[in-house]
Amino acid sequence: MSVPCICTTLRSASRRMIAFYDETIAPVGVNIAQFSLMRSIARTQPVTLTALGRRVELDRSTIGRNVRVLEKMGLVELGRGEDQREATVTLTEAGHKVLEDGAPLWDGAQKSLEDRLGVDFMRQLHAALDSL
Amino acid sequence: MSVPCICTTLRSASRRMIAFYDETIAPVGVNIAQFSLMRSIARTQPVTLTALGRRVELDRSTIGRNVRVLEKMGLVELGRGEDQREATVTLTEAGHKVLEDGAPLWDGAQKSLEDRLGVDFMRQLHAALDSL
DNA sequence: ATGGGTTGCGGGTATATGCCCGCGATACGG
DNA sequence: CCGTATCGCGGGCATATACCCGCAACCCAT
């Protein structure tokens, strides 16, 4: 047992971190997955489901479902692209507000982690995870 | 944006790693979450759902459902503890066989990662993730 | 223009995961 | 010994995620 299974460790750490960020971002009414997805949408809206999926490395069907939840919450709007097959997503006013209100909360979480772990450590960890 | 969001990075890395291990372990018919859970069961069987959940840091209800899937697959058996409230889990013969057959596959994945990333790096990453 | 290949989606199916509620079993104080 | 508090579960509800199938739209070469 030289090195414990990195996958198990990673899954576990991921669950803990998700719980932490979910709690942090909860006041604005979304979870971290939704908040993160909305940020991605904001960056290039309107964007098609497939394009979005490719960018965030999620299955297109996953994007479709997650986006529909956001739509039901009134945070995004779905439309059609020029290509009639394409479904496009755009943030609503409410969606933008969630991003604005959530930003400081997110920053707070980030800061709290940096204080606890150190910026250098965070950077290294980040780079390490990206290399996986 | 000094440090990118560690949570997003972590979730992403986790998904990639899960996909990698799922593929690796697939030949024995389970996914990495199931394999990992079965390993935990093997270590202290018979074990109650609550005890198992505490050990692997998963919600009890999650454990219950996941274990039921394993039961349907014939890999574990559910029973009652002395305390009539308790539900206990035990690996079946088939379950043990899956662990045996899967072990070399898992080791292979581990080895492949070590070759690519280096043992030291893996150890550090592991320690870092545990500290989160 | 037309038929075949490609692309984008929606829906079905399945697992993983968490929270909450209610029920039955157990433990404990009076 | 009984009533109350606690504990362990199952089931309901919701999200995240992946894969597969089939349909409709689009693109291209003949």
PDB file of C-alpha atoms (C1' of nucleotides) in Angstrom:
ATOM      1  CA  MET A   1       0.000   0.000   0.000  1.00  0.00           C
ATOM      2  CA  SER A   2       2.637   2.490  -1.031  1.00  0.00           C
ATOM      3  CA  VAL A   3       0.189   5.088  -2.246  1.00  0.00           C
ATOM      4  CA  PRO A   4      -3.473   4.998  -1.278  1.00  0.00           C
ATOM      5  CA  CYS A   5      -5.953   5.083  -4.154  1.00  0.00           C
ATOM      6  CA  ILE A   6      -5.945   8.592  -5.530  1.00  0.00           C
ATOM      7  CA  CYS A   7      -9.386   8.117  -7.018  1.00  0.00           C
ATOM      8  CA  THR A   8     -11.053   7.363  -3.711  1.00  0.00           C
ATOM      9  CA  THR A   9      -9.199  10.209  -2.054  1.00  0.00           C
ATOM     10  CA  LEU A  10     -10.182  12.526  -4.844  1.00  0.00           C
ATOM     11  CA  ARG A  11     -13.836  11.552  -4.736  1.00  0.00           C
ATOM     12  CA  SER A  12     -13.913  12.032  -1.017  1.00  0.00           C
ATOM     13  CA  ALA A  13     -12.188  15.406  -1.147  1.00  0.00           C
ATOM     14  CA  SER A  14     -14.523  16.437  -3.921  1.00  0.00           C
ATOM     15  CA  ARG A  15     -17.592  15.582  -1.856  1.00  0.00           C
ATOM     16  CA  ARG A  16     -16.285  17.532   1.100  1.00  0.00           C
ATOM     17  CA  MET A  17     -15.420  20.527  -1.022  1.00  0.00           C
ATOM     18  CA  ILE A  18     -18.792  20.448  -2.751  1.00  0.00           C
ATOM     19  CA  ALA A  19     -20.520  20.399   0.615  1.00  0.00           C
ATOM     20  CA  PHE A  20     -18.432  23.341   1.760  1.00  0.00           C
ATOM     21  CA  TYR A  21     -19.132  25.422  -1.337  1.00  0.00           C
ATOM     22  CA  ASP A  22     -22.767  24.408  -1.473  1.00  0.00           C
ATOM     23  CA  GLU A  23     -23.203  25.734   2.015  1.00  0.00           C
ATOM     24  CA  THR A  24     -21.313  28.887   1.175  1.00  0.00           C
ATOM     25  CA  ILE A  25     -23.317  29.656  -1.926  1.00  0.00           C
ATOM     26  CA  ALA A  26     -26.679  28.451  -0.577  1.00  0.00           C
ATOM     27  CA  PRO A  27     -27.925  31.933   0.433  1.00  0.00           C
ATOM     28  CA  VAL A  28     -28.373  32.853  -3.220  1.00  0.00           C
ATOM     29  CA  GLY A  29     -30.463  29.745  -3.834  1.00  0.00           C
ATOM     30  CA  VAL A  30     -28.239  27.587  -6.013  1.00  0.00           C
ATOM     31  CA  ASN A  31     -25.600  24.930  -5.450  1.00  0.00           C
ATOM     32  CA  ILE A  32     -22.009  25.091  -6.549  1.00  0.00           C
ATOM     33  CA  ALA A  33     -22.570  23.026  -9.689  1.00  0.00           C
ATOM     34  CA  GLN A  34     -25.320  25.382 -10.796  1.00  0.00           C
ATOM     35  CA  PHE A  35     -23.370  28.473  -9.867  1.00  0.00           C
ATOM     36  CA  SER A  36     -20.341  27.221 -11.703  1.00  0.00           C
ATOM     37  CA  LEU A  37     -22.393  26.346 -14.769  1.00  0.00           C
ATOM     38  CA  MET A  38     -24.032  29.769 -14.743  1.00  0.00           C
ATOM     39  CA  ARG A  39     -20.618  31.396 -14.676  1.00  0.00           C
ATOM     40  CA  SER A  40     -19.663  29.406 -17.737  1.00  0.00           C
ATOM     41  CA  ILE A  41     -22.851  30.451 -19.467  1.00  0.00           C
ATOM     42  CA  ALA A  42     -22.240  34.084 -18.575  1.00  0.00           C
ATOM     43  CA  ARG A  43     -18.878  34.016 -20.239  1.00  0.00           C
ATOM     44  CA  THR A  44     -20.174  33.264 -23.739  1.00  0.00           C
ATOM     45  CA  GLN A  45     -23.911  33.581 -23.792  1.00  0.00           C
ATOM     46  CA  PRO A  46     -25.862  32.786 -25.732  1.00  0.00           C
ATOM     47  CA  VAL A  47     -24.228  29.393 -25.981  1.00  0.00           C
ATOM     48  CA  THR A  48     -25.463  26.063 -27.307  1.00  0.00           C
ATOM     49  CA  LEU A  49     -25.765  23.077 -25.015  1.00  0.00           C
ATOM     50  CA  THR A  50     -23.160  21.111 -26.910  1.00  0.00           C
ATOM     51  CA  ALA A  51     -20.642  23.969 -26.887  1.00  0.00           C
ATOM     52  CA  LEU A  52     -21.211  24.479 -23.206  1.00  0.00           C
ATOM     53  CA  GLY A  53     -20.807  20.799 -22.516  1.00  0.00           C
ATOM     54  CA  ARG A  54     -17.539  20.684 -24.383  1.00  0.00           C
ATOM     55  CA  ARG A  55     -16.218  23.657 -22.507  1.00  0.00           C
ATOM     56  CA  VAL A  56     -17.010  22.375 -19.053  1.00  0.00           C
ATOM     57  CA  GLU A  57     -16.305  18.762 -19.961  1.00  0.00           C
ATOM     58  CA  LEU A  58     -19.751  17.479 -19.161  1.00  0.00           C
ATOM     59  CA  ASP A  59     -21.974  15.220 -21.196  1.00  0.00           C
ATOM     60  CA  ARG A  60     -24.385  17.168 -23.367  1.00  0.00           C
ATOM     61  CA  SER A  61     -27.378  15.444 -21.837  1.00  0.00           C
ATOM     62  CA  THR A  62     -26.149  16.429 -18.398  1.00  0.00           C
ATOM     63  CA  ILE A  63     -25.911  20.037 -19.506  1.00  0.00           C
ATOM     64  CA  GLY A  64     -29.394  19.843 -20.953  1.00  0.00           C
ATOM     65  CA  ARG A  65     -30.904  18.561 -17.734  1.00  0.00           C
ATOM     66  CA  ASN A  66     -28.988  20.929 -15.473  1.00  0.00           C
ATOM     67  CA  VAL A  67     -29.924  23.867 -17.628  1.00  0.00           C
ATOM     68  CA  ARG A  68     -33.572  22.882 -17.498  1.00  0.00           C
ATOM     69  CA  VAL A  69     -33.429  23.021 -13.711  1.00  0.00           C
ATOM     70  CA  LEU A  70     -31.984  26.522 -13.933  1.00  0.00           C
ATOM     71  CA  GLU A  71     -34.710  27.426 -16.389  1.00  0.00           C
ATOM     72  CA  LYS A  72     -37.406  26.251 -13.993  1.00  0.00           C
ATOM     73  CA  MET A  73     -35.751  28.460 -11.371  1.00  0.00           C
ATOM     74  CA  GLY A  74     -35.986  31.381 -13.757  1.00  0.00           C
ATOM     75  CA  LEU A  75     -32.232  31.887 -13.881  1.00  0.00           C
ATOM     76  CA  VAL A  76     -31.658  31.102 -17.548  1.00  0.00           C
ATOM     77  CA  GLU A  77     -33.683  31.195 -20.737  1.00  0.00           C
ATOM     78  CA  LEU A  78     -33.588  28.631 -23.479  1.00  0.00           C
ATOM     79  CA  GLY A  79     -33.852  29.620 -27.114  1.00  0.00           C
ATOM     80  CA  ARG A  80     -33.110  28.414 -30.610  1.00  0.00           C
ATOM     81  CA  GLY A  81     -29.959  29.160 -32.575  1.00  0.00           C
ATOM     82  CA  GLU A  82     -29.871  29.979 -36.279  1.00  0.00           C
ATOM     83  CA  ASP A  83     -29.274  26.316 -36.744  1.00  0.00           C
ATOM     84  CA  GLN A  84     -32.706  25.042 -35.821  1.00  0.00           C
ATOM     85  CA  ARG A  85     -31.221  22.056 -34.062  1.00  0.00           C
ATOM     86  CA  GLU A  86     -29.337  24.137 -31.570  1.00  0.00           C
ATOM     87  CA  ALA A  87     -30.735  25.017 -28.167  1.00  0.00           C
ATOM     88  CA  THR A  88     -29.110  28.110 -26.731  1.00  0.00           C
ATOM     89  CA  VAL A  89     -28.889  29.275 -23.133  1.00  0.00           C
ATOM     90  CA  THR A  90     -28.846  32.829 -21.831  1.00  0.00           C
ATOM     91  CA  LEU A  91     -28.852  34.163 -18.293  1.00  0.00           C
ATOM     92  CA  THR A  92     -31.935  36.062 -17.200  1.00  0.00           C
ATOM     93  CA  GLU A  93     -31.856  39.177 -15.031  1.00  0.00           C
ATOM     94  CA  ALA A  94     -32.410  36.978 -12.045  1.00  0.00           C
ATOM     95  CA  GLY A  95     -29.565  34.792 -13.218  1.00  0.00           C
ATOM     96  CA  HIS A  96     -27.183  37.699 -13.401  1.00  0.00           C
ATOM     97  CA  LYS A  97     -28.265  38.802  -9.970  1.00  0.00           C
ATOM     98  CA  VAL A  98     -27.471  35.385  -8.566  1.00  0.00           C
ATOM     99  CA  LEU A  99     -23.989  35.600 -10.035  1.00  0.00           C
ATOM    100  CA  GLU A 100     -23.483  39.060  -8.608  1.00  0.00           C
ATOM    101  CA  ASP A 101     -24.785  38.196  -5.177  1.00  0.00           C
ATOM    102  CA  GLY A 102     -22.942  34.912  -5.145  1.00  0.00           C
ATOM    103  CA  ALA A 103     -19.562  36.300  -6.157  1.00  0.00           C
ATOM    104  CA  PRO A 104     -18.627  37.698  -2.747  1.00  0.00           C
ATOM    105  CA  LEU A 105     -19.774  34.492  -1.075  1.00  0.00           C
ATOM    106  CA  TRP A 106     -17.618  32.471  -3.400  1.00  0.00           C
ATOM    107  CA  ASP A 107     -14.700  34.833  -2.854  1.00  0.00           C
ATOM    108  CA  GLY A 108     -15.173  34.405   0.851  1.00  0.00           C
ATOM    109  CA  ALA A 109     -14.932  30.645   0.580  1.00  0.00           C
ATOM    110  CA  GLN A 110     -11.875  30.959  -1.580  1.00  0.00           C
ATOM    111  CA  LYS A 111     -10.284  33.356   0.876  1.00  0.00           C
ATOM    112  CA  SER A 112     -11.052  31.145   3.800  1.00  0.00           C
ATOM    113  CA  LEU A 113      -9.322  28.264   2.055  1.00  0.00           C
ATOM    114  CA  GLU A 114      -6.335  30.404   1.161  1.00  0.00           C
ATOM    115  CA  ASP A 115      -6.013  31.502   4.757  1.00  0.00           C
ATOM    116  CA  ARG A 116      -6.082  27.951   5.924  1.00  0.00           C
ATOM    117  CA  LEU A 117      -3.891  26.384   3.263  1.00  0.00           C
ATOM    118  CA  GLY A 118      -1.823  29.169   1.810  1.00  0.00           C
ATOM    119  CA  VAL A 119      -1.929  30.567  -1.690  1.00  0.00           C
ATOM    120  CA  ASP A 120       1.109  28.648  -2.877  1.00  0.00           C
ATOM    121  CA  PHE A 121      -0.355  25.390  -1.755  1.00  0.00           C
ATOM    122  CA  MET A 122      -3.622  26.190  -3.501  1.00  0.00           C
ATOM    123  CA  ARG A 123      -1.836  27.009  -6.722  1.00  0.00           C
ATOM    124  CA  GLN A 124       0.159  23.826  -6.604  1.00  0.00           C
ATOM    125  CA  LEU A 125      -2.891  21.745  -5.814  1.00  0.00           C
ATOM    126  CA  HIS A 126      -4.740  23.387  -8.627  1.00  0.00           C
ATOM    127  CA  ALA A 127      -1.969  22.645 -11.092  1.00  0.00           C
ATOM    128  CA  ALA A 128      -1.728  19.097  -9.834  1.00  0.00           C
ATOM    129  CA  LEU A 129      -5.441  18.462 -10.275  1.00  0.00           C
ATOM    130  CA  ASP A 130      -5.403  19.929 -13.760  1.00  0.00           C
ATOM    131  CA  SER A 131      -2.633  17.546 -14.702  1.00  0.00           C
ATOM    132  CA  LEU A 132      -4.694  14.492 -13.817  1.00  0.00           C
TER     133      LEU A 132
ATOM    134  CA  MET B   1      -8.494  35.838 -10.046  1.00  0.00           C
ATOM    135  CA  SER B   2      -5.353  34.924  -8.221  1.00  0.00           C
ATOM    136  CA  VAL B   3      -6.274  31.302  -7.690  1.00  0.00           C
ATOM    137  CA  PRO B   4      -8.926  29.559  -9.790  1.00  0.00           C
ATOM    138  CA  CYS B   5     -11.775  27.948  -7.867  1.00  0.00           C
ATOM    139  CA  ILE B   6     -10.422  24.831  -6.257  1.00  0.00           C
ATOM    140  CA  CYS B   7     -13.882  23.352  -5.990  1.00  0.00           C
ATOM    141  CA  THR B   8     -14.550  23.454  -9.711  1.00  0.00           C
ATOM    142  CA  THR B   9     -11.095  22.107 -10.430  1.00  0.00           C
ATOM    143  CA  LEU B  10     -11.581  19.379  -7.892  1.00  0.00           C
ATOM    144  CA  ARG B  11     -14.967  18.370  -9.247  1.00  0.00           C
ATOM    145  CA  SER B  12     -13.601  18.250 -12.732  1.00  0.00           C
ATOM    146  CA  ALA B  13     -10.547  16.234 -11.762  1.00  0.00           C
ATOM    147  CA  SER B  14     -12.779  13.903  -9.803  1.00  0.00           C
ATOM    148  CA  ARG B  15     -15.004  13.253 -12.812  1.00  0.00           C
ATOM    149  CA  ARG B  16     -12.019  12.524 -15.008  1.00  0.00           C
ATOM    150  CA  MET B  17     -10.483  10.213 -12.446  1.00  0.00           C
ATOM    151  CA  ILE B  18     -13.759   8.409 -11.897  1.00  0.00           C
ATOM    152  CA  ALA B  19     -14.105   7.872 -15.635  1.00  0.00           C
ATOM    153  CA  PHE B  20     -10.574   6.512 -15.787  1.00  0.00           C
ATOM    154  CA  TYR B  21     -11.056   4.107 -12.889  1.00  0.00           C
ATOM    155  CA  ASP B  22     -14.540   3.108 -14.016  1.00  0.00           C
ATOM    156  CA  GLU B  23     -13.108   2.063 -17.337  1.00  0.00           C
ATOM    157  CA  THR B  24     -10.253   0.246 -15.647  1.00  0.00           C
ATOM    158  CA  ILE B  25     -12.451  -1.715 -13.296  1.00  0.00           C
ATOM    159  CA  ALA B  26     -15.318  -2.256 -15.743  1.00  0.00           C
ATOM    160  CA  PRO B  27     -14.245  -5.791 -16.784  1.00  0.00           C
ATOM    161  CA  VAL B  28     -15.279  -7.137 -13.385  1.00  0.00           C
ATOM    162  CA  GLY B  29     -18.723  -5.577 -13.766  1.00  0.00           C
ATOM    163  CA  VAL B  30     -18.742  -2.791 -11.185  1.00  0.00           C
ATOM    164  CA  ASN B  31     -17.786   0.862 -11.126  1.00  0.00           C
ATOM    165  CA  ILE B  32     -15.174   2.435  -8.916  1.00  0.00           C
ATOM    166  CA  ALA B  33     -17.669   3.650  -6.327  1.00  0.00           C
ATOM    167  CA  GLN B  34     -19.041   0.143  -5.945  1.00  0.00           C
ATOM    168  CA  PHE B  35     -15.604  -1.437  -5.915  1.00  0.00           C
ATOM    169  CA  SER B  36     -14.409   1.009  -3.334  1.00  0.00           C
ATOM    170  CA  LEU B  37     -17.465   0.450  -1.181  1.00  0.00           C
ATOM    171  CA  MET B  38     -17.037  -3.319  -1.414  1.00  0.00           C
ATOM    172  CA  ARG B  39     -13.469  -2.959  -0.244  1.00  0.00           C
ATOM    173  CA  SER B  40     -14.670  -1.065   2.762  1.00  0.00           C
ATOM    174  CA  ILE B  41     -17.248  -3.717   3.483  1.00  0.00           C
ATOM    175  CA  ALA B  42     -14.631  -6.458   3.167  1.00  0.00           C
ATOM    176  CA  ARG B  43     -12.500  -4.823   5.812  1.00  0.00           C
ATOM    177  CA  THR B  44     -15.027  -5.155   8.624  1.00  0.00           C
ATOM    178  CA  GLN B  45     -17.871  -7.339   7.527  1.00  0.00           C
ATOM    179  CA  PRO B  46     -20.467  -7.813   8.655  1.00  0.00           C
ATOM    180  CA  VAL B  47     -20.975  -4.099   9.120  1.00  0.00           C
ATOM    181  CA  THR B  48     -24.064  -1.984   9.679  1.00  0.00           C
ATOM    182  CA  LEU B  49     -25.081   0.627   7.155  1.00  0.00           C
ATOM    183  CA  THR B  50     -24.601   3.470   9.595  1.00  0.00           C
ATOM    184  CA  ALA B  51     -21.130   2.296  10.637  1.00  0.00           C
ATOM    185  CA  LEU B  52     -20.142   1.884   7.012  1.00  0.00           C
ATOM    186  CA  GLY B  53     -21.464   5.306   6.154  1.00  0.00           C
ATOM    187  CA  ARG B  54     -19.507   6.899   8.948  1.00  0.00           C
ATOM    188  CA  ARG B  55     -16.343   5.186   7.864  1.00  0.00           C
ATOM    189  CA  VAL B  56     -16.519   6.182   4.231  1.00  0.00           C
ATOM    190  CA  GLU B  57     -18.074   9.558   4.998  1.00  0.00           C
ATOM    191  CA  LEU B  58     -21.237   8.986   3.038  1.00  0.00           C
ATOM    192  CA  ASP B  59     -24.809   9.620   4.051  1.00  0.00           C
ATOM    193  CA  ARG B  60     -26.452   6.541   5.503  1.00  0.00           C
ATOM    194  CA  SER B  61     -29.231   6.632   2.938  1.00  0.00           C
ATOM    195  CA  THR B  62     -26.643   6.712   0.165  1.00  0.00           C
ATOM    196  CA  ILE B  63     -24.988   3.646   1.616  1.00  0.00           C
ATOM    197  CA  GLY B  64     -28.337   1.923   1.849  1.00  0.00           C
ATOM    198  CA  ARG B  65     -29.167   2.493  -1.786  1.00  0.00           C
ATOM    199  CA  ASN B  66     -25.710   1.655  -3.097  1.00  0.00           C
ATOM    200  CA  VAL B  67     -25.660  -1.518  -1.082  1.00  0.00           C
ATOM    201  CA  ARG B  68     -29.034  -2.518  -2.463  1.00  0.00           C
ATOM    202  CA  VAL B  69     -27.649  -2.221  -5.971  1.00  0.00           C
ATOM    203  CA  LEU B  70     -24.787  -4.498  -4.985  1.00  0.00           C
ATOM    204  CA  GLU B  71     -27.296  -6.881  -3.458  1.00  0.00           C
ATOM    205  CA  LYS B  72     -29.273  -7.036  -6.693  1.00  0.00           C
ATOM    206  CA  MET B  73     -26.003  -7.840  -8.443  1.00  0.00           C
ATOM    207  CA  GLY B  74     -25.462 -10.690  -5.988  1.00  0.00           C
ATOM    208  CA  LEU B  75     -22.245  -9.218  -4.625  1.00  0.00           C
ATOM    209  CA  VAL B  76     -23.367  -8.580  -1.070  1.00  0.00           C
ATOM    210  CA  GLU B  77     -25.941  -9.972   1.329  1.00  0.00           C
ATOM    211  CA  LEU B  78     -28.052  -7.971   3.722  1.00  0.00           C
ATOM    212  CA  GLY B  79     -28.908  -9.253   7.150  1.00  0.00           C
ATOM    213  CA  ARG B  80     -30.041  -8.159  10.589  1.00  0.00           C
ATOM    214  CA  GLY B  81     -27.780  -7.356  13.515  1.00  0.00           C
ATOM    215  CA  GLU B  82     -28.469  -8.339  17.111  1.00  0.00           C
ATOM    216  CA  ASP B  83     -29.967  -4.918  17.417  1.00  0.00           C
ATOM    217  CA  GLN B  84     -33.100  -5.472  15.380  1.00  0.00           C
ATOM    218  CA  ARG B  85     -32.837  -2.006  13.892  1.00  0.00           C
ATOM    219  CA  GLU B  86     -29.489  -2.659  12.316  1.00  0.00           C
ATOM    220  CA  ALA B  87     -29.078  -3.825   8.738  1.00  0.00           C
ATOM    221  CA  THR B  88     -25.753  -5.529   8.144  1.00  0.00           C
ATOM    222  CA  VAL B  89     -23.841  -6.107   4.934  1.00  0.00           C
ATOM    223  CA  THR B  90     -21.601  -9.019   4.035  1.00  0.00           C
ATOM    224  CA  LEU B  91     -19.799  -9.850   0.818  1.00  0.00           C
ATOM    225  CA  THR B  92     -20.952 -12.959  -1.032  1.00  0.00           C
ATOM    226  CA  GLU B  93     -18.620 -15.388  -2.764  1.00  0.00           C
ATOM    227  CA  ALA B  94     -19.228 -13.506  -5.976  1.00  0.00           C
ATOM    228  CA  GLY B  95     -18.431 -10.300  -4.168  1.00  0.00           C
ATOM    229  CA  HIS B  96     -15.107 -11.601  -2.959  1.00  0.00           C
ATOM    230  CA  LYS B  97     -14.325 -12.784  -6.444  1.00  0.00           C
ATOM    231  CA  VAL B  98     -14.970  -9.331  -7.843  1.00  0.00           C
ATOM    232  CA  LEU B  99     -12.544  -7.877  -5.325  1.00  0.00           C
ATOM    233  CA  GLU B 100      -9.928 -10.465  -6.188  1.00  0.00           C
ATOM    234  CA  ASP B 101     -10.312 -10.063  -9.924  1.00  0.00           C
ATOM    235  CA  GLY B 102     -10.499  -6.314  -9.676  1.00  0.00           C
ATOM    236  CA  ALA B 103      -7.419  -5.882  -7.502  1.00  0.00           C
ATOM    237  CA  PRO B 104      -4.877  -6.291 -10.302  1.00  0.00           C
ATOM    238  CA  LEU B 105      -6.891  -3.978 -12.524  1.00  0.00           C
ATOM    239  CA  TRP B 106      -6.931  -1.358  -9.829  1.00  0.00           C
ATOM    240  CA  ASP B 107      -3.220  -1.854  -9.196  1.00  0.00           C
ATOM    241  CA  GLY B 108      -2.636  -1.394 -12.885  1.00  0.00           C
ATOM    242  CA  ALA B 109      -4.435   1.922 -12.903  1.00  0.00           C
ATOM    243  CA  GLN B 110      -2.533   3.014  -9.844  1.00  0.00           C
ATOM    244  CA  LYS B 111       0.742   1.999 -11.433  1.00  0.00           C
ATOM    245  CA  SER B 112      -0.052   3.766 -14.642  1.00  0.00           C
ATOM    246  CA  LEU B 113      -0.689   6.945 -12.696  1.00  0.00           C
ATOM    247  CA  GLU B 114       2.487   6.551 -10.692  1.00  0.00           C
ATOM    248  CA  ASP B 115       4.472   6.098 -13.883  1.00  0.00           C
ATOM    249  CA  ARG B 116       2.973   9.230 -15.335  1.00  0.00           C
ATOM    250  CA  LEU B 117       3.070  11.437 -12.259  1.00  0.00           C
ATOM    251  CA  GLY B 118       5.698   9.986  -9.990  1.00  0.00           C
ATOM    252  CA  VAL B 119       5.201   8.410  -6.588  1.00  0.00           C
ATOM    253  CA  ASP B 120       6.285  11.493  -4.678  1.00  0.00           C
ATOM    254  CA  PHE B 121       3.810  13.643  -6.498  1.00  0.00           C
ATOM    255  CA  MET B 122       1.042  11.155  -5.816  1.00  0.00           C
ATOM    256  CA  ARG B 123       1.871  11.063  -2.126  1.00  0.00           C
ATOM    257  CA  GLN B 124       1.874  14.818  -1.900  1.00  0.00           C
ATOM    258  CA  LEU B 125      -1.358  15.118  -3.805  1.00  0.00           C
ATOM    259  CA  HIS B 126      -2.904  12.527  -1.578  1.00  0.00           C
ATOM    260  CA  ALA B 127      -1.853  14.346   1.547  1.00  0.00           C
ATOM    261  CA  ALA B 128      -3.074  17.619   0.112  1.00  0.00           C
ATOM    262  CA  LEU B 129      -6.503  16.224  -0.716  1.00  0.00           C
ATOM    263  CA  ASP B 130      -6.826  14.676   2.706  1.00  0.00           C
ATOM    264  CA  SER B 131      -6.143  18.049   4.271  1.00  0.00           C
ATOM    265  CA  LEU B 132      -9.060  19.708   2.505  1.00  0.00           C
TER     266      LEU B 132
ATOM    267  C1'  DA C   1     -32.147  18.078 -55.936  1.00  0.00           C
ATOM    268  C1'  DT C   2     -31.435  13.984 -53.581  1.00  0.00           C
ATOM    269  C1'  DG C   3     -29.524  10.505 -50.731  1.00  0.00           C
ATOM    270  C1'  DG C   4     -26.232   9.537 -47.194  1.00  0.00           C
ATOM    271  C1'  DG C   5     -23.403  10.995 -43.432  1.00  0.00           C
ATOM    272  C1'  DT C   6     -23.031  14.267 -39.517  1.00  0.00           C
ATOM    273  C1'  DT C   7     -24.630  17.038 -35.882  1.00  0.00           C
ATOM    274  C1'  DG C   8     -27.655  18.691 -31.959  1.00  0.00           C
ATOM    275  C1'  DC C   9     -31.211  17.402 -28.939  1.00  0.00           C
ATOM    276  C1'  DG C  10     -34.722  15.179 -26.023  1.00  0.00           C
ATOM    277  C1'  DG C  11     -35.935  11.282 -23.503  1.00  0.00           C
ATOM    278  C1'  DG C  12     -35.088   6.788 -21.330  1.00  0.00           C
ATOM    279  C1'  DT C  13     -32.313   4.326 -18.010  1.00  0.00           C
ATOM    280  C1'  DA C  14     -29.108   3.867 -14.306  1.00  0.00           C
ATOM    281  C1'  DT C  15     -25.940   5.184 -10.547  1.00  0.00           C
ATOM    282  C1'  DA C  16     -24.263   8.398  -6.874  1.00  0.00           C
ATOM    283  C1'  DT C  17     -25.367  11.535  -3.457  1.00  0.00           C
ATOM    284  C1'  DG C  18     -27.738  14.404   0.225  1.00  0.00           C
ATOM    285  C1'  DC C  19     -31.678  15.893   3.149  1.00  0.00           C
ATOM    286  C1'  DC C  20     -35.927  15.102   5.452  1.00  0.00           C
ATOM    287  C1'  DC C  21     -39.775  12.413   7.469  1.00  0.00           C
ATOM    288  C1'  DG C  22     -41.798   8.744   9.832  1.00  0.00           C
ATOM    289  C1'  DC C  23     -41.649   4.153  11.968  1.00  0.00           C
ATOM    290  C1'  DG C  24     -40.027   0.696  14.825  1.00  0.00           C
ATOM    291  C1'  DA C  25     -36.348  -0.728  18.192  1.00  0.00           C
ATOM    292  C1'  DT C  26     -33.487   0.303  21.941  1.00  0.00           C
ATOM    293  C1'  DA C  27     -31.801   2.692  26.030  1.00  0.00           C
ATOM    294  C1'  DC C  28     -32.418   5.292  30.134  1.00  0.00           C
ATOM    295  C1'  DG C  29     -34.241   8.084  33.952  1.00  0.00           C
ATOM    296  C1'  DG C  30     -37.791   8.341  37.370  1.00  0.00           C
TER     297       DG C  30
ATOM    298  C1'  DC D   1     -42.045  -0.763  34.664  1.00  0.00           C
ATOM    299  C1'  DC D   2     -43.181   3.031  31.770  1.00  0.00           C
ATOM    300  C1'  DG D   3     -42.631   7.146  29.135  1.00  0.00           C
ATOM    301  C1'  DT D   4     -39.384   9.726  26.669  1.00  0.00           C
ATOM    302  C1'  DA D   5     -35.255  10.348  24.131  1.00  0.00           C
ATOM    303  C1'  DT D   6     -32.249   8.349  20.921  1.00  0.00           C
ATOM    304  C1'  DC D   7     -30.877   5.424  17.259  1.00  0.00           C
ATOM    305  C1'  DG D   8     -31.070   2.794  12.671  1.00  0.00           C
ATOM    306  C1'  DC D   9     -33.568   2.387   8.579  1.00  0.00           C
ATOM    307  C1'  DG D  10     -36.530   2.775   4.518  1.00  0.00           C
ATOM    308  C1'  DG D  11     -38.708   5.719   1.412  1.00  0.00           C
ATOM    309  C1'  DG D  12     -39.673  10.206  -0.778  1.00  0.00           C
ATOM    310  C1'  DC D  13     -37.676  14.017  -3.144  1.00  0.00           C
ATOM    311  C1'  DA D  14     -34.128  16.464  -5.708  1.00  0.00           C
ATOM    312  C1'  DT D  15     -29.767  17.128  -8.163  1.00  0.00           C
ATOM    313  C1'  DA D  16     -25.569  15.613 -10.801  1.00  0.00           C
ATOM    314  C1'  DT D  17     -23.810  12.651 -14.088  1.00  0.00           C
ATOM    315  C1'  DA D  18     -23.146   9.278 -17.996  1.00  0.00           C
ATOM    316  C1'  DC D  19     -24.563   6.388 -21.924  1.00  0.00           C
ATOM    317  C1'  DC D  20     -27.641   5.022 -25.539  1.00  0.00           C
ATOM    318  C1'  DC D  21     -31.410   5.573 -28.979  1.00  0.00           C
ATOM    319  C1'  DG D  22     -34.076   7.892 -32.219  1.00  0.00           C
ATOM    320  C1'  DC D  23     -35.558  12.092 -34.564  1.00  0.00           C
ATOM    321  C1'  DA D  24     -34.946  16.243 -36.961  1.00  0.00           C
ATOM    322  C1'  DA D  25     -31.929  19.553 -39.118  1.00  0.00           C
ATOM    323  C1'  DC D  26     -27.992  20.376 -41.731  1.00  0.00           C
ATOM    324  C1'  DC D  27     -24.139  19.541 -45.078  1.00  0.00           C
ATOM    325  C1'  DC D  28     -22.097  17.608 -49.193  1.00  0.00           C
ATOM    326  C1'  DA D  29     -20.972  15.085 -53.077  1.00  0.00           C
ATOM    327  C1'  DT D  30     -22.841  13.238 -57.113  1.00  0.00           C
TER     328       DT D  30
END
